[in-house]
Amino acid sequence: MNNKTKAGGSLALADEERLLVSRAAELSARPRFPAVASCFLTPREQRLIFEASGVPDFFYFGGAVGATRRKLIFLPEWLECDALRPKSPFTVETEKEFLASLEGYGMESLVWELMSVVRIKTSGYERVSHRDLLGALMALGIKRETLGDICFFEGDAYVFCENVTADYICEELRKAGRDTVSAEKCTLPENFEIIHQFEEISTTVASPRLDGVVRALCSISREDAAALVEGGSVELNYFTECECDEKVSGGDIISVRGYGKYAIDSAEDVTRGGRIRLTARKYI
């Protein structure tokens, strides 16, 4: 079902989505001494709050630049930070500005009062995947919303999570997949970064219409692309989009059921032949 309506650009929300927006508004209204934050939110939930709540003074952060699952954070009312009022809080540049602003106030440790990071070490005898780790954590009865991203860096796994959840993981996690593991709370290495793997795509389209962009990204016919869009198999910025003529822009995220997820870098430049140059990355 398409939750996005065309009337005034508003959103038609399901009951659980209205509850999510209401909780965001409640967080905004709380006294912020020092700061308040939500649980970890999916990208769709982040978009939903940003587009539907009308709350201007918040930021999303998941523990490191580039995190996918992030918390909705309201900083202390006395802490003025221009980076908290971006036109869109969904870019790496905005996250870097946010951290730089905190450092300027000597408040860079503030976010770690709102979350923890756990380093998970394996024995090295068996390969442990993201799925293995997530399955092991779920088997402990941990709720998904208390966990942020699970990342691999220089041989170890790092899990961003709620503070209480971090303590529980350290006490209880002993196995993931077929390997034995150990867990401890830590600070991130200075050179830590979240690395996403992509396949680069560069092509041209007649126009930035959604069906044409899907055709180019998935290497299928225009008719098949239109059928996917009209059939509800395409999400634009995590909302189902059924209109073939919806415009795609740089910064958009497109998910096509059965084909993958794509980050659009540019869909505005015009070639000498009058076509639109499309550059994108497919998540691997």
Coordinates of C-alpha atoms in Angstrom, one line a residue:
M1 CA 0.0 0.0 0.0
N2 CA 1.3 3.4 -0.9
N3 CA 1.5 5.6 2.3
K4 CA 2.5 8.7 0.3
T5 CA -0.2 10.9 -1.0
K6 CA 0.0 13.6 -3.6
A7 CA -2.4 16.0 -1.9
G8 CA -0.3 18.8 -0.6
G9 CA 2.6 16.5 -0.3
S10 CA 1.1 15.1 2.9
L11 CA 1.5 11.6 4.2
A12 CA -1.3 9.1 4.8
L13 CA -0.1 7.2 7.9
A14 CA -0.9 3.8 9.3
D15 CA -1.7 3.6 13.0
E16 CA 1.8 2.5 14.1
E17 CA 3.3 5.3 12.0
R18 CA 1.1 8.0 13.6
L19 CA 2.3 6.6 17.0
L20 CA 5.9 6.9 15.9
V21 CA 5.4 10.6 14.9
S22 CA 3.6 11.3 18.2
R23 CA 6.4 9.8 20.2
A24 CA 8.9 12.1 18.3
A25 CA 6.8 15.1 19.3
E26 CA 6.7 13.9 22.9
L27 CA 10.5 13.6 22.9
S28 CA 10.7 17.2 21.6
A29 CA 8.5 18.5 24.4
R30 CA 10.6 16.9 27.2
P31 CA 13.0 18.9 29.3
R32 CA 16.5 18.3 27.7
F33 CA 19.0 18.2 30.5
P34 CA 21.2 17.1 28.9
A35 CA 19.7 15.5 25.8
V36 CA 17.0 13.0 24.9
A37 CA 16.9 10.4 22.2
S38 CA 14.6 7.8 20.6
C39 CA 15.4 4.1 20.1
F40 CA 17.3 3.2 16.9
L41 CA 15.1 4.0 13.9
T42 CA 15.1 2.4 10.4
P43 CA 15.7 4.6 7.4
R44 CA 12.0 4.6 6.6
E45 CA 11.1 5.7 10.2
Q46 CA 13.7 8.5 10.0
R47 CA 12.2 9.7 6.7
L48 CA 8.7 9.4 8.1
I49 CA 9.4 11.6 11.1
F50 CA 11.3 14.1 9.1
E51 CA 8.5 14.6 6.5
A52 CA 5.5 14.2 8.8
S53 CA 6.4 15.7 12.2
G54 CA 7.3 19.2 11.4
V55 CA 9.8 19.1 14.3
P56 CA 12.8 21.3 13.2
D57 CA 15.3 21.0 16.0
F58 CA 16.5 17.4 15.9
F59 CA 19.3 15.4 14.5
Y60 CA 19.8 11.7 13.5
F61 CA 22.9 9.9 14.5
G62 CA 23.8 6.2 14.9
G63 CA 27.2 6.3 16.5
A64 CA 29.4 6.9 13.4
V65 CA 29.1 8.8 10.2
G66 CA 27.3 6.7 7.6
A67 CA 25.3 4.6 10.0
T68 CA 22.0 3.3 8.6
R69 CA 20.0 2.8 11.8
R70 CA 20.1 6.0 13.8
K71 CA 18.6 7.7 16.8
L72 CA 16.4 10.8 16.8
I73 CA 18.3 13.1 19.1
F74 CA 17.3 16.4 20.7
L75 CA 20.3 18.2 22.2
P76 CA 20.1 20.4 25.3
E77 CA 18.0 23.5 24.8
W78 CA 20.9 25.7 25.7
L79 CA 23.1 24.2 23.1
E80 CA 22.6 26.1 19.8
C81 CA 23.8 24.2 16.8
D82 CA 23.1 25.4 13.3
A83 CA 23.9 21.9 11.9
L84 CA 20.7 20.7 13.7
R85 CA 18.6 22.5 11.2
P86 CA 19.6 21.1 7.8
K87 CA 17.3 21.0 4.9
S88 CA 17.8 17.2 4.9
P89 CA 19.6 15.2 7.7
F90 CA 20.4 12.4 5.3
T91 CA 23.8 13.2 4.0
V92 CA 27.3 12.3 5.2
E93 CA 28.3 16.0 5.0
T94 CA 25.5 16.9 7.4
E95 CA 26.6 14.3 9.9
K96 CA 30.2 15.6 9.8
E97 CA 28.9 19.2 10.4
F98 CA 26.9 17.9 13.4
L99 CA 30.0 16.3 15.0
A100 CA 32.2 19.3 14.2
S101 CA 29.6 21.5 16.0
L102 CA 29.6 19.3 19.0
E103 CA 33.4 19.4 19.1
G104 CA 33.3 23.2 18.9
Y105 CA 31.3 23.2 22.1
G106 CA 33.5 20.6 23.8
M107 CA 30.5 18.3 23.8
E108 CA 31.7 15.5 21.5
S109 CA 31.2 12.9 24.3
L110 CA 27.5 13.8 24.6
V111 CA 26.3 11.2 22.1
W112 CA 27.9 8.4 24.1
E113 CA 25.6 9.2 27.0
L114 CA 22.8 8.1 24.6
M115 CA 24.3 4.9 23.2
S116 CA 27.2 2.5 23.5
V117 CA 29.4 0.5 21.2
V118 CA 30.3 -3.2 21.8
R119 CA 33.3 -4.8 20.1
I120 CA 32.7 -8.5 19.3
K121 CA 35.8 -10.7 18.8
T122 CA 35.6 -14.1 17.1
S123 CA 38.0 -17.1 17.5
G124 CA 39.1 -16.7 13.9
Y125 CA 38.4 -20.3 13.0
E126 CA 34.9 -19.7 11.5
R127 CA 33.7 -16.8 9.4
V128 CA 31.0 -14.9 11.2
S129 CA 28.6 -12.8 9.0
H130 CA 26.3 -9.9 9.8
R131 CA 23.4 -12.4 9.7
D132 CA 25.1 -14.7 12.2
L133 CA 25.6 -11.8 14.7
L134 CA 22.1 -10.4 14.3
G135 CA 20.6 -13.9 14.7
A136 CA 22.7 -14.5 17.9
L137 CA 21.6 -11.2 19.3
M138 CA 17.9 -11.8 18.5
A139 CA 18.2 -15.3 20.1
L140 CA 19.1 -13.6 23.3
G141 CA 15.7 -11.9 23.3
I142 CA 17.1 -8.4 22.4
K143 CA 14.6 -6.1 20.7
R144 CA 15.7 -4.9 17.2
E145 CA 15.0 -1.3 18.1
T146 CA 17.7 -1.3 20.8
L147 CA 20.3 -2.1 18.2
G148 CA 21.9 0.2 15.7
D149 CA 24.2 -0.9 12.9
I150 CA 26.4 -4.0 13.1
C151 CA 29.7 -3.2 11.3
F152 CA 32.9 -5.0 10.6
F153 CA 36.2 -3.2 10.9
E154 CA 39.8 -4.5 10.8
G155 CA 38.7 -8.0 11.7
D156 CA 36.3 -7.2 14.6
A157 CA 32.5 -6.6 14.7
Y158 CA 31.1 -3.4 16.3
V159 CA 27.5 -3.1 17.4
F160 CA 25.9 0.2 18.3
C161 CA 23.2 -0.2 20.9
E162 CA 21.4 1.1 23.9
N163 CA 23.5 1.3 27.1
V164 CA 21.5 -1.4 29.0
T165 CA 21.6 -3.6 25.9
A166 CA 25.4 -3.3 25.7
D167 CA 25.8 -4.6 29.3
Y168 CA 23.5 -7.5 28.5
I169 CA 25.4 -8.4 25.3
C170 CA 28.7 -8.4 27.1
E171 CA 27.3 -10.7 29.8
E172 CA 25.4 -13.2 27.6
L173 CA 26.8 -13.3 24.0
R174 CA 29.1 -16.3 23.7
K175 CA 28.4 -17.7 20.2
A176 CA 27.5 -16.5 16.8
G177 CA 26.9 -18.8 13.9
R178 CA 29.3 -21.7 14.5
D179 CA 32.0 -19.7 16.2
T180 CA 32.6 -18.7 19.8
V181 CA 32.8 -15.0 20.4
S182 CA 33.5 -12.5 23.2
A183 CA 32.0 -9.0 23.7
E184 CA 33.2 -5.9 25.5
K185 CA 32.1 -2.3 25.6
C186 CA 34.7 0.0 23.9
T187 CA 35.4 3.3 22.3
L188 CA 35.7 3.4 18.5
P189 CA 39.2 3.3 17.0
E190 CA 40.3 6.7 15.8
N191 CA 40.3 5.5 12.1
F192 CA 37.0 3.8 12.4
E193 CA 34.6 4.1 9.4
I194 CA 31.5 2.4 8.2
I195 CA 32.3 1.0 4.8
H196 CA 29.4 0.3 2.4
Q197 CA 30.1 -1.7 -0.7
F198 CA 28.7 -0.5 -4.0
E199 CA 28.6 -1.2 -7.7
E200 CA 29.0 2.1 -9.6
I201 CA 26.4 2.8 -12.3
S202 CA 26.8 5.5 -15.0
T203 CA 24.3 5.8 -17.8
T204 CA 21.8 8.2 -19.4
V205 CA 18.0 8.4 -19.4
A206 CA 15.6 10.4 -21.5
S207 CA 14.2 12.1 -18.4
P208 CA 14.4 11.7 -14.6
R209 CA 11.0 9.9 -14.5
L210 CA 10.9 7.0 -12.0
D211 CA 10.0 4.3 -14.5
G212 CA 12.9 5.4 -16.8
V213 CA 15.4 5.4 -14.0
V214 CA 14.3 2.0 -12.8
R215 CA 14.6 0.7 -16.3
A216 CA 18.2 2.0 -16.5
L217 CA 19.2 0.8 -13.0
C218 CA 17.8 -2.7 -13.4
S219 CA 18.6 -3.2 -17.1
I220 CA 15.0 -4.1 -18.0
S221 CA 12.5 -2.8 -20.5
R222 CA 10.5 0.4 -20.0
E223 CA 7.3 -1.7 -19.9
D224 CA 8.6 -4.0 -17.2
A225 CA 9.9 -1.0 -15.2
A226 CA 6.5 0.7 -15.4
A227 CA 4.8 -2.6 -14.2
L228 CA 7.1 -2.7 -11.2
V229 CA 6.3 0.8 -10.3
E230 CA 2.6 0.6 -10.8
G231 CA 2.5 -2.8 -9.0
G232 CA 4.0 -1.3 -5.8
S233 CA 7.4 -3.0 -6.1
V234 CA 9.4 0.2 -6.0
E235 CA 10.2 2.4 -3.1
L236 CA 11.4 6.0 -3.4
N237 CA 13.1 7.2 -0.2
Y238 CA 11.6 4.2 1.6
F239 CA 8.0 5.0 0.7
T240 CA 6.2 2.9 -2.0
E241 CA 5.8 5.0 -5.1
C242 CA 3.3 3.9 -7.7
E243 CA 3.4 6.9 -10.0
C244 CA 5.7 6.3 -13.1
D245 CA 6.2 10.1 -13.7
E246 CA 7.5 10.8 -10.2
K247 CA 10.8 12.7 -10.5
V248 CA 14.1 11.3 -9.3
S249 CA 16.8 13.6 -7.9
G250 CA 20.3 13.3 -6.6
G251 CA 20.3 12.0 -3.0
D252 CA 17.3 9.8 -3.5
I253 CA 17.2 6.1 -2.5
I254 CA 15.4 3.7 -4.8
S255 CA 14.6 0.1 -3.8
V256 CA 13.3 -2.3 -6.4
R257 CA 11.9 -5.6 -5.2
G258 CA 13.9 -8.5 -6.6
Y259 CA 16.6 -6.2 -8.0
G260 CA 18.2 -4.3 -5.2
K261 CA 18.7 -0.9 -3.5
Y262 CA 20.3 2.1 -5.3
A263 CA 21.7 5.4 -4.1
I264 CA 21.2 8.1 -6.7
D265 CA 24.2 10.5 -6.9
S266 CA 23.0 12.7 -9.8
A267 CA 20.1 12.8 -12.2
E268 CA 20.2 16.4 -13.3
D269 CA 23.1 17.0 -15.7
V270 CA 22.1 17.2 -19.4
T271 CA 24.3 15.7 -22.1
R272 CA 24.9 17.4 -25.5
G273 CA 22.4 15.0 -27.0
G274 CA 19.7 16.3 -24.6
R275 CA 19.6 13.2 -22.3
I276 CA 20.0 13.1 -18.5
R277 CA 23.2 11.7 -17.2
L278 CA 22.4 9.3 -14.3
T279 CA 25.0 8.3 -11.8
A280 CA 24.2 5.9 -9.0
R281 CA 25.5 3.2 -6.7
K282 CA 24.0 -0.2 -6.1
Y283 CA 24.3 -1.6 -2.6
I284 CA 26.1 -5.0 -2.7

